XYZ file of C-alpha atoms in Angstrom:
709
model
C 106.943 122.391 86.529
C 106.839 120.135 83.490
C 104.373 117.546 84.715
C 104.520 114.400 86.811
C 107.325 111.874 86.453
C 106.498 108.475 84.974
C 106.437 106.699 88.302
C 106.144 108.538 91.605
C 108.173 105.848 93.349
C 111.241 106.690 91.262
C 113.500 109.585 92.270
C 112.928 112.798 90.359
C 114.242 116.333 90.043
C 112.006 119.070 91.470
C 111.656 120.820 88.097
C 110.174 117.648 86.584
C 107.227 117.122 88.934
C 103.734 118.543 89.182
C 102.949 121.586 91.280
C 101.220 119.371 93.842
C 104.236 117.062 94.149
C 106.523 120.071 94.350
C 104.554 121.474 97.288
C 104.597 118.076 98.995
C 108.383 118.018 98.668
C 108.636 121.503 100.127
C 106.460 120.512 103.085
C 108.573 117.417 103.730
C 111.719 119.588 103.682
C 110.188 122.070 106.117
C 109.649 119.197 108.544
C 113.188 117.903 108.000
C 114.586 121.327 108.924
C 113.014 121.026 112.363
C 115.090 117.879 112.973
C 118.343 118.594 111.148
C 120.163 121.661 112.455
C 123.699 122.850 113.183
C 125.654 123.870 116.242
C 129.027 125.595 116.380
C 129.282 126.219 120.113
C 130.913 122.836 120.811
C 133.861 123.494 118.502
C 134.200 126.959 117.024
C 134.423 126.954 113.242
C 133.405 123.288 112.967
C 129.659 122.937 112.241
C 128.106 119.832 113.780
C 124.629 118.384 114.025
C 122.745 120.001 116.888
C 121.318 116.641 117.972
C 120.645 113.109 116.755
C 117.567 113.241 114.480
C 115.098 110.390 114.510
C 115.996 107.843 111.860
C 119.746 108.366 112.236
C 120.088 105.952 115.173
C 121.968 102.662 115.028
C 119.770 99.823 113.799
C 119.438 96.389 115.374
C 121.431 95.024 112.440
C 124.239 97.454 113.255
C 124.252 96.527 116.929
C 124.361 92.863 115.911
C 127.604 93.632 114.063
C 129.093 95.338 117.103
C 128.173 92.709 119.712
C 130.549 89.882 118.667
C 133.436 92.361 118.396
C 132.671 93.641 121.873
C 132.488 90.110 123.274
C 135.882 89.183 121.802
C 137.331 92.396 123.151
C 135.818 91.828 126.599
C 137.120 88.255 126.695
C 140.653 89.428 125.946
C 140.360 92.252 128.445
C 139.140 89.925 131.177
C 141.876 87.367 130.477
C 144.629 89.980 130.582
C 143.294 91.533 133.780
C 143.154 88.125 135.461
C 146.720 87.383 134.366
C 147.905 90.683 135.817
C 145.980 90.032 139.019
C 147.570 86.591 139.244
C 151.004 88.170 138.881
C 150.142 90.583 141.675
C 149.076 87.732 143.958
C 152.270 85.845 143.210
C 154.272 89.009 143.747
C 152.613 89.770 147.083
C 152.805 86.213 148.426
C 155.672 85.995 150.986
C 157.534 83.305 149.037
C 161.011 84.737 149.731
C 160.274 85.128 153.420
C 159.060 81.533 153.711
C 162.116 80.305 151.805
C 164.402 82.114 154.264
C 162.557 80.541 157.208
C 162.996 77.091 155.671
C 166.713 77.686 155.104
C 167.239 79.046 158.625
C 165.332 76.156 160.209
C 167.293 73.645 158.107
C 170.545 75.034 159.475
C 169.181 74.825 163.009
C 168.113 71.193 162.509
C 171.586 70.269 161.287
C 173.293 71.661 164.359
C 170.909 71.102 167.265
C 171.957 68.510 169.791
C 175.647 68.957 169.086
C 175.963 71.467 171.966
C 177.013 74.356 169.706
C 174.951 76.754 171.759
C 176.332 79.947 170.175
C 175.675 78.682 166.648
C 172.220 77.496 167.680
C 171.452 80.913 169.118
C 172.519 82.557 165.855
C 170.328 80.165 163.890
C 167.348 80.865 166.145
C 167.901 84.604 165.613
C 167.930 83.906 161.855
C 164.593 82.084 162.122
C 163.090 84.932 164.122
C 164.378 87.556 161.655
C 162.856 85.604 158.779
C 159.566 85.305 160.632
C 159.530 89.071 161.180
C 159.093 89.588 157.403
C 155.857 87.594 157.349
C 153.480 90.191 158.871
C 154.420 92.856 156.276
C 153.998 90.357 153.423
C 150.637 89.254 154.783
C 149.559 92.883 155.129
C 150.025 93.201 151.337
C 147.785 90.201 150.782
C 144.926 91.797 152.698
C 144.446 94.186 149.742
C 143.521 91.249 147.533
C 139.800 91.063 148.416
C 139.465 94.805 147.730
C 141.231 94.417 144.366
C 138.950 91.551 143.355
C 135.883 93.485 144.507
C 137.017 96.497 142.489
C 137.590 94.301 139.454
C 134.134 92.737 139.644
C 132.459 96.097 140.311
C 134.332 97.675 137.425
C 133.371 94.894 135.024
C 129.717 95.207 136.033
C 129.863 98.968 135.556
C 131.518 98.577 132.158
C 128.901 96.137 130.868
C 126.000 98.249 132.155
C 127.408 101.405 130.601
C 128.031 99.748 127.240
C 124.524 98.294 127.123
C 122.979 101.612 128.146
C 124.947 104.130 126.073
C 126.145 102.184 123.040
C 129.412 100.721 121.787
C 131.687 103.693 122.393
C 130.618 104.103 126.027
C 133.029 101.352 126.978
C 135.876 103.539 125.752
C 135.555 105.985 128.618
C 137.640 105.803 131.766
C 135.504 102.988 133.215
C 137.778 100.600 131.375
C 140.853 102.135 132.933
C 139.287 102.162 136.381
C 139.345 98.373 136.481
C 143.122 98.568 136.763
C 143.672 101.982 138.321
C 146.282 102.436 141.051
C 147.949 99.062 140.517
C 151.642 99.869 140.666
C 152.759 96.676 138.969
C 151.585 97.884 135.553
C 154.934 99.258 134.436
C 156.358 97.194 131.575
C 159.751 95.599 132.142
C 160.145 94.244 128.603
C 158.506 94.365 125.183
C 157.055 90.931 125.950
C 154.771 92.540 128.521
C 153.052 94.435 125.710
C 152.760 91.326 123.548
C 150.975 89.535 126.390
C 148.145 92.062 126.132
C 146.977 90.328 122.931
C 146.120 87.142 124.795
C 142.981 86.033 122.939
C 143.013 88.586 120.116
C 144.849 88.041 116.839
C 148.343 89.484 116.656
C 148.254 92.896 114.974
C 149.957 93.334 111.622
C 152.868 95.110 113.317
C 153.792 91.860 115.075
C 152.956 89.574 112.151
C 155.177 91.036 109.424
C 156.697 88.246 107.382
C 160.474 88.213 107.809
C 162.363 88.382 104.530
C 166.024 87.719 103.727
C 166.880 91.395 103.255
C 165.615 92.361 106.737
C 167.953 92.825 109.702
C 167.648 89.573 111.704
C 168.700 91.316 114.934
C 165.730 93.680 115.058
C 161.985 93.249 115.005
C 160.614 94.338 111.604
C 158.759 97.283 113.147
C 162.041 98.585 114.609
C 163.789 98.756 111.251
C 164.294 101.783 109.031
C 162.504 100.244 106.034
C 159.366 99.878 108.158
C 159.529 103.492 109.318
C 159.905 104.663 105.726
C 157.111 102.398 104.489
C 154.684 103.682 107.137
C 154.738 107.085 105.461
C 153.196 105.684 102.262
C 151.588 102.419 103.382
C 150.853 102.926 107.073
C 148.114 104.148 109.373
C 148.422 107.835 108.455
C 149.876 108.720 105.076
C 148.575 112.301 105.085
C 151.720 114.038 106.333
C 154.413 113.186 103.778
C 155.353 116.187 101.628
C 157.879 116.719 98.878
C 160.866 118.990 99.562
C 161.552 121.268 96.610
C 163.862 124.106 95.681
C 162.422 127.468 96.616
C 161.258 128.349 93.112
C 159.708 124.901 92.523
C 157.652 124.333 95.658
C 153.920 123.707 95.329
C 151.290 124.917 97.772
C 151.659 121.966 100.139
C 155.232 120.933 99.401
C 158.108 122.362 101.459
C 160.853 124.715 100.297
C 164.335 123.368 101.106
C 165.584 126.658 102.564
C 162.548 126.902 104.856
C 163.142 123.362 106.083
C 166.883 123.649 106.764
C 166.412 126.969 108.546
C 164.760 125.164 111.462
C 166.124 121.665 110.813
C 169.801 122.204 109.908
C 170.619 118.892 108.260
C 173.860 119.390 106.332
C 175.146 117.787 103.159
C 177.768 116.086 105.330
C 175.099 114.414 107.481
C 172.993 113.570 104.437
C 175.907 111.997 102.570
C 177.044 110.025 105.629
C 173.618 108.416 106.046
C 173.086 107.757 102.343
C 176.658 106.566 101.800
C 177.137 108.707 98.696
C 179.356 111.801 98.747
C 178.221 112.888 95.277
C 174.665 113.732 96.316
C 173.607 116.960 98.035
C 170.374 118.112 99.623
C 169.894 120.636 96.847
C 170.425 118.047 94.138
C 168.084 115.589 95.875
C 165.371 118.250 96.138
C 165.844 119.161 92.487
C 165.503 115.485 91.519
C 162.338 115.138 93.655
C 164.073 112.654 95.951
C 163.673 114.501 99.250
C 160.577 114.173 101.464
C 159.591 115.312 104.926
C 156.976 114.807 107.630
C 156.777 118.032 109.623
C 154.532 117.960 112.688
C 154.561 121.704 113.267
C 150.855 121.501 114.155
C 151.929 120.033 117.527
C 154.219 122.969 118.327
C 152.792 124.670 121.395
C 150.252 121.941 122.117
C 149.733 121.129 125.792
C 150.002 117.701 127.358
C 148.202 116.588 130.488
C 148.991 114.260 133.349
C 147.105 111.003 133.447
C 146.391 109.384 136.792
C 149.306 111.222 138.359
C 151.819 110.434 135.627
C 153.177 113.322 133.530
C 152.977 113.130 129.760
C 154.921 115.099 127.171
C 154.567 116.546 123.674
C 156.953 116.562 120.729
C 156.696 118.395 117.401
C 159.164 116.405 115.292
C 160.492 116.723 111.761
C 161.537 113.561 109.899
C 163.510 113.675 106.634
C 163.460 110.911 104.001
C 165.427 110.255 100.817
C 164.058 108.393 97.813
C 167.135 106.254 97.311
C 167.388 104.793 93.795
C 170.056 102.283 94.835
C 169.519 99.125 96.917
C 170.318 99.787 100.565
C 171.199 97.146 103.140
C 168.152 96.352 105.256
C 165.714 97.566 102.575
C 163.863 95.783 99.758
C 166.260 95.093 96.909
C 164.032 96.161 94.031
C 163.155 99.722 93.053
C 163.517 102.986 94.917
C 163.088 103.034 98.692
C 162.100 105.793 101.095
C 165.109 105.880 103.409
C 164.895 107.741 106.749
C 167.749 110.253 107.027
C 167.302 112.352 110.157
C 164.856 113.250 112.928
C 164.610 116.351 115.093
C 162.065 116.008 117.880
C 161.181 119.682 118.279
C 160.625 122.485 115.802
C 163.633 124.523 116.893
C 167.111 122.994 116.704
C 169.340 123.010 119.762
C 172.524 120.935 119.876
C 171.778 119.814 123.446
C 168.021 119.863 124.027
C 166.798 119.274 120.460
C 169.594 117.571 118.510
C 169.378 115.841 115.144
C 169.269 112.040 115.375
C 170.454 109.818 112.524
C 170.666 106.044 111.939
C 174.472 106.013 112.245
C 175.020 108.797 114.811
C 176.845 110.892 112.202
C 175.204 113.981 113.716
C 177.090 113.431 117.003
C 173.949 112.927 119.093
C 175.633 110.621 121.640
C 173.853 107.560 120.268
C 176.489 104.905 119.707
C 174.112 101.978 120.271
C 171.319 103.406 118.079
C 168.655 103.336 120.799
C 168.066 107.083 120.605
C 167.451 106.760 116.868
C 165.000 103.928 117.500
C 163.292 105.978 120.214
C 163.132 109.024 117.933
C 161.370 106.952 115.264
C 158.890 105.693 117.836
C 158.206 109.242 119.039
C 157.557 110.370 115.460
C 155.076 107.483 115.207
C 153.376 108.657 118.408
C 152.994 112.209 117.132
C 151.781 110.850 113.794
C 149.152 108.902 115.762
C 148.085 112.036 117.652
C 147.672 113.900 114.357
C 145.881 110.843 112.976
C 143.262 110.682 115.718
C 142.616 114.417 115.945
C 142.936 115.540 112.331
C 143.196 112.773 109.711
C 140.509 110.628 111.353
C 138.189 112.710 113.537
C 138.509 116.078 111.818
C 139.033 115.241 108.141
C 136.560 112.341 108.050
C 133.931 112.209 110.800
C 133.450 115.917 111.389
C 133.878 116.865 107.731
C 131.115 114.531 106.604
C 128.698 115.465 109.402
C 127.593 118.879 108.060
C 127.169 117.328 104.602
C 124.620 114.935 106.121
C 122.740 117.768 107.797
C 122.731 119.936 104.665
C 121.546 117.082 102.445
C 118.531 116.307 104.620
C 117.630 119.982 104.993
C 117.721 120.763 101.266
C 117.157 117.555 99.272
C 113.711 116.013 99.478
C 113.253 112.291 100.002
C 112.360 111.937 96.305
C 115.557 113.575 95.097
C 117.933 111.155 93.290
C 120.982 112.694 94.945
C 119.680 112.087 98.463
C 118.744 108.538 97.456
C 122.352 107.992 96.364
C 123.934 109.614 99.421
C 121.875 108.025 102.219
C 123.849 104.717 102.260
C 127.074 106.743 102.356
C 125.820 108.856 105.279
C 124.364 105.929 107.263
C 125.017 106.011 111.043
C 127.543 108.866 110.758
C 125.541 111.232 112.963
C 125.063 108.545 115.613
C 128.709 107.493 115.738
C 129.747 111.152 115.911
C 127.210 111.845 118.645
C 128.676 108.980 120.644
C 132.174 110.329 120.067
C 131.246 113.780 121.342
C 129.627 112.387 124.490
C 132.015 109.520 125.236
C 135.358 110.103 123.516
C 136.240 113.795 123.253
C 135.459 114.573 126.888
C 137.468 114.781 130.115
C 138.181 111.206 131.177
C 137.217 109.854 127.762
C 139.283 108.020 125.207
C 141.003 111.166 123.890
C 142.046 112.215 127.385
C 143.405 108.761 128.203
C 144.949 107.531 124.961
C 145.930 110.762 123.191
C 148.440 112.612 125.325
C 147.176 116.153 124.762
C 144.709 118.154 126.751
C 141.221 117.977 125.274
C 141.557 121.693 124.516
C 144.721 121.149 122.456
C 143.140 118.229 120.612
C 140.067 120.268 119.692
C 142.234 123.223 118.671
C 144.037 120.934 116.218
C 140.693 119.891 114.740
C 139.524 123.497 114.394
C 142.797 124.661 112.839
C 142.757 121.837 110.301
C 139.113 122.526 109.376
C 139.864 126.227 108.863
C 142.603 125.286 106.376
C 140.540 122.603 104.572
C 139.697 123.437 100.953
C 137.237 121.258 99.044
C 138.821 121.045 95.597
C 142.378 120.756 96.916
C 141.436 117.750 99.044
C 140.168 115.716 96.090
C 142.562 112.789 95.582
C 143.104 113.604 91.920
C 144.706 116.887 93.043
C 145.921 116.369 96.588
C 148.959 114.178 95.913
C 150.277 116.564 93.290
C 149.723 119.539 95.601
C 151.804 117.785 98.286
C 154.555 116.859 95.836
C 153.955 113.119 96.238
C 152.278 112.319 92.918
C 153.406 109.351 90.832
C 155.768 111.503 88.752
C 157.641 112.364 91.962
C 157.253 109.295 94.172
C 156.717 106.129 92.096
C 155.736 103.820 94.976
C 153.034 105.037 97.370
C 150.742 102.202 98.444
C 147.832 104.272 99.740
C 147.898 106.700 96.812
C 148.148 104.007 94.185
C 145.298 101.950 95.641
C 143.006 104.796 96.611
C 143.131 106.345 93.137
C 141.701 103.099 91.774
C 138.745 103.509 94.115
C 138.409 107.223 93.399
C 138.189 106.666 89.657
C 135.683 103.831 90.093
C 133.503 105.981 92.356
C 133.655 108.910 89.967
C 132.620 106.774 86.992
C 129.723 105.276 88.957
C 128.537 108.691 90.152
C 128.746 109.957 86.583
C 126.641 107.063 85.291
C 124.100 107.533 88.073
C 123.682 111.296 87.866
C 123.423 111.289 84.080
C 120.266 109.193 84.406
C 118.579 112.242 85.947
C 120.611 115.201 84.662
C 120.876 115.222 80.877
C 122.905 118.432 80.699
C 124.210 121.461 82.590
C 120.836 123.178 82.269
C 119.174 120.434 84.325
C 121.737 121.069 87.047
C 121.174 124.836 86.969
C 117.386 124.455 87.155
C 117.379 122.145 90.203
C 116.251 124.380 93.071
C 116.816 121.689 95.733
C 120.359 121.118 94.519
C 120.916 124.874 94.501
C 119.822 125.050 98.144
C 122.057 122.118 99.063
C 125.131 123.625 97.440
C 124.514 127.044 98.924
C 124.095 125.556 102.405
C 127.377 123.660 102.011
C 129.316 126.888 101.405
C 127.369 129.286 103.627
C 129.318 130.365 106.748
C 126.011 130.206 108.637
C 125.639 126.502 107.903
C 128.186 123.897 106.706
C 130.801 126.575 105.913
C 132.954 124.685 103.395
C 135.560 126.654 101.489
C 137.368 126.049 98.227
C 134.518 124.938 95.935
C 136.021 126.850 93.050
C 133.795 125.289 90.404
C 130.745 127.152 91.678
C 129.494 130.403 90.196
C 129.960 133.230 92.685
C 127.006 135.562 93.310
C 126.862 138.839 91.440
C 125.651 140.703 94.480
C 126.112 140.243 98.201
C 123.416 138.052 99.683
C 122.757 136.074 96.535
C 123.450 132.324 96.637
C 126.314 130.481 94.997
C 125.197 128.523 91.950
C 126.246 125.258 90.399
C 125.898 125.187 86.626
C 128.123 122.266 85.643
C 127.198 118.592 85.620
C 130.880 117.657 85.587
C 131.507 119.677 88.740
C 128.477 118.134 90.429
C 129.917 114.694 89.642
C 133.209 115.813 91.232
C 131.485 117.093 94.384
C 129.327 114.009 94.916
C 132.216 111.643 94.179
C 134.272 113.453 96.813
C 131.533 112.985 99.416
C 131.321 109.252 98.766
C 135.111 108.946 98.709
C 135.452 110.717 102.061
C 132.769 108.569 103.676
C 134.169 105.297 102.325
C 137.791 104.888 101.178
C 139.363 107.860 102.946
C 137.800 107.015 106.296
C 138.637 103.329 105.840
C 142.306 104.172 105.295
C 142.638 105.768 108.724
C 140.056 103.808 110.711
C 140.827 100.226 109.765
C 144.592 100.646 110.146
C 144.271 101.352 113.869
C 144.357 97.869 115.360
C 146.723 96.373 112.757
C 149.337 99.147 112.970
C 148.647 101.298 116.054
C 147.872 98.863 118.876
C 151.364 97.639 119.823
C 152.737 100.357 122.078
C 156.508 99.920 121.549
C 155.863 100.758 117.884
C 152.983 103.263 118.001
C 150.835 104.802 120.705
C 149.166 108.136 121.347
C 151.123 109.305 124.402
C 154.697 110.110 125.419
C 155.491 109.265 129.047
C 158.976 110.791 129.329
C 160.651 113.980 128.163
C 162.162 113.643 124.682
C 165.820 112.537 124.719
C 168.542 115.180 124.671
C 172.142 114.834 123.546
C 173.352 114.259 127.116
C 170.769 111.592 127.854
C 171.859 107.990 127.566
C 169.708 104.995 126.706
C 171.836 102.007 127.606
C 169.353 99.162 127.193
C 166.129 98.358 125.362
C 164.408 98.162 128.727
C 165.379 101.778 129.465
C 163.742 102.846 126.207
C 160.397 101.561 127.493
C 160.056 104.579 129.786
C 158.679 106.513 126.816
C 155.975 103.870 126.287
C 152.514 103.529 127.778
C 151.819 101.915 131.148
C 150.328 98.490 130.553
C 146.853 99.550 131.658
C 146.718 102.405 129.149
C 148.196 100.116 126.495
C 145.391 97.600 127.106
C 142.831 100.390 127.080
C 144.244 101.672 123.766
C 144.327 98.349 121.933
C 140.804 97.566 123.172
C 139.559 100.862 121.768
C 141.302 100.242 118.458
C 140.076 96.662 118.195
C 136.480 97.832 118.558
C 136.820 100.561 115.924
C 138.640 98.282 113.512
C 136.499 95.195 114.050
C 133.129 96.587 112.962
C 132.224 96.870 109.280
C 128.518 97.311 108.641
C 128.492 96.962 104.851
C 130.757 97.010 101.783
C 131.459 99.773 99.301
C 129.173 99.630 96.275
C 126.804 97.062 97.781
C 123.547 98.787 98.622
C 121.154 95.972 99.492
C 121.317 93.118 101.991
C 118.973 91.108 99.785
C 119.965 90.794 96.105
C 116.313 90.113 95.258
C 115.268 93.485 96.675
C 117.477 96.196 95.200
C 118.035 99.394 97.164
C 117.489 101.561 94.077
C 113.889 101.175 92.866
C 114.661 102.796 89.536
C 115.638 99.921 87.167
C 117.838 102.305 85.178
C 120.288 102.248 88.091
C 120.761 98.461 88.000
C 123.393 98.474 85.287
C 125.578 101.249 86.790
C 125.515 99.473 90.177
C 126.522 96.144 88.631
C 129.304 97.835 86.651
C 130.531 99.523 89.838
C 130.576 96.245 91.749
C 132.394 94.474 88.923
C 134.967 97.262 88.800
C 135.522 96.984 92.549
C 136.025 93.216 92.251
C 138.749 93.775 89.659
C 140.359 96.412 91.886
C 140.412 93.879 94.735
C 142.353 91.464 92.520
C 144.757 94.192 91.401
C 145.540 95.338 94.955
C 146.133 91.770 96.112
C 148.621 91.344 93.247
C 150.381 94.546 94.267
C 150.575 93.413 97.879
C 152.600 90.367 96.856
C 155.345 92.717 95.660
C 155.248 95.117 98.593
C 157.475 94.726 101.674
C 154.280 94.564 103.732
C 150.709 94.258 102.410
C 148.643 97.425 102.371
C 145.154 96.215 103.287
C 143.097 99.306 103.946
C 141.881 100.128 100.433
C 140.822 96.622 99.503
C 137.220 97.219 98.378
C 136.013 94.305 100.497
C 137.370 96.109 103.584
C 135.861 99.519 102.785
C 132.321 100.262 104.002
C 129.940 102.663 102.283
C 129.829 105.108 105.172
C 131.672 106.464 108.178
C 129.737 104.235 110.530
C 132.333 103.353 113.195
């Protein structure tokens, strides 16, 4: 101990305080370890907080942010339910029967008195036959009071549950129960789904600005350019990988021979779609022009029925070509990611698992293109399932949670690193606790809106966590590992925008940490930091793998050590990036891009199309889509999660006159960080003017500090 710091109210490293202060810090940590603990029994291999420690609960200010979103959601929900109920009343009312009575009586009136007794008898029989339909029609109407009673009871139950258990409680099956067992909730047209947004703003999917190069006969979301753009500027951009020749493939890119072994796209098919007989798959892979989304993680997953309706699973593969030439129906400037082919299962079969293409050149019995459109939609559904289970829940919420626990167990309240991380960990344990008790449970949101069994969903999370490696997931490495770095794929909206945020965060973290750590020796001598790092990598605690910048122990049982300030900056920057920008990219895209069921949903309600199947009309294609009640449930869930933003990245105080950081040396780095973020906002808005559709989810103003919703 080198003596007391200048001001005890400022953060300090444990090696720079008096013995008395050091002991006080140790006592405070011993108390913290009684509150912050792990459990692994809920989800094997995924450490979670054992409970919700005091001080981690939602604040009144947070609940004040949630309330207006909930009220708007509830107003839309109520309006839609009343509209559907009105349609039911109109449908049950014996209008046709009454019309037939009127027509029959009119005929009788015309003829009576003219002594046409036989005709009059026939007309009287017609009146009586029409009257016979009335009792059955009236019997249908007698259900109306019960329906209204159920609606009112359900609404009361919903409001009570939300007020008692918090914002995510409303996402359980109570919401569905308001509409359960109404048979008129099968969509007959795409307009039925649009009506679900009665008092809510139209999602981005339905508000895409039409441009001259777009196909005027299709909705923008139905077009190939949109499907290609979703892979780099959509709701889940984590699955696109480069396809390379066998001797050139990176760890997370895909070897061409491995791909075509299970997905036998030929040069003939490829050339027919591209319209260029000089290009081959091998040449495209060599030129870094071939990309794939392979959803092998869904292979073998189990679906579950929902309210008596069967649901299905697909494990598709979608191939894309980075076309350097302008293509009809695509933006006219620069290279475009053109969809080439889709196979809806992992194993090819000419009948049960054929290859679908935009022009039916694969002979998939798809002359009108509706199978191709359906195949794209089913890829979107599976992408959404992977999004909710892995990219969102697993890679963000549940990855950050053990970091929060470890930080509070090992870093004292006076430690500068904990002071920095607290705003980026705010409310994460509470929102995750709500998710565990209200979402990932039988009858919860996962069971209703994600078409897998809860067991299959959790298995996906566990498998992804087991494969997660810290250093490889850093954005300055990840895109290159996947073969989608700028040298390979010039236009990638999420990558290009998120790297701006990553670099800004890293520079800010560097400026902040260098206030307290002057060199590598200061890092090595920090016993609290050493405990934090060791708990992060210990299989008994947070169990993270792939921190290759640490110093491995010389002997078994010794802790890992961190001896590099640069690597500490990398680790801390990654934590803040995960909590803010990465989570924002998947969370805040949900309502804009995932709420309109004919484009994206989380369930498949019909077996995937085979070669023999025919889809003759757009209305027939709706059988793969959600029932209207589940669609309303889904968009309500997504509106809530997308509508709440507690704070803004880089802004740490609600009152500019009372800074969050007491240490005045931090003022300048914070101001520089905020100024940098403002310039990034301007840059992204400029980029969005040139994009076929704005990418909104890395705008700094739309990124919170923490995973708080």
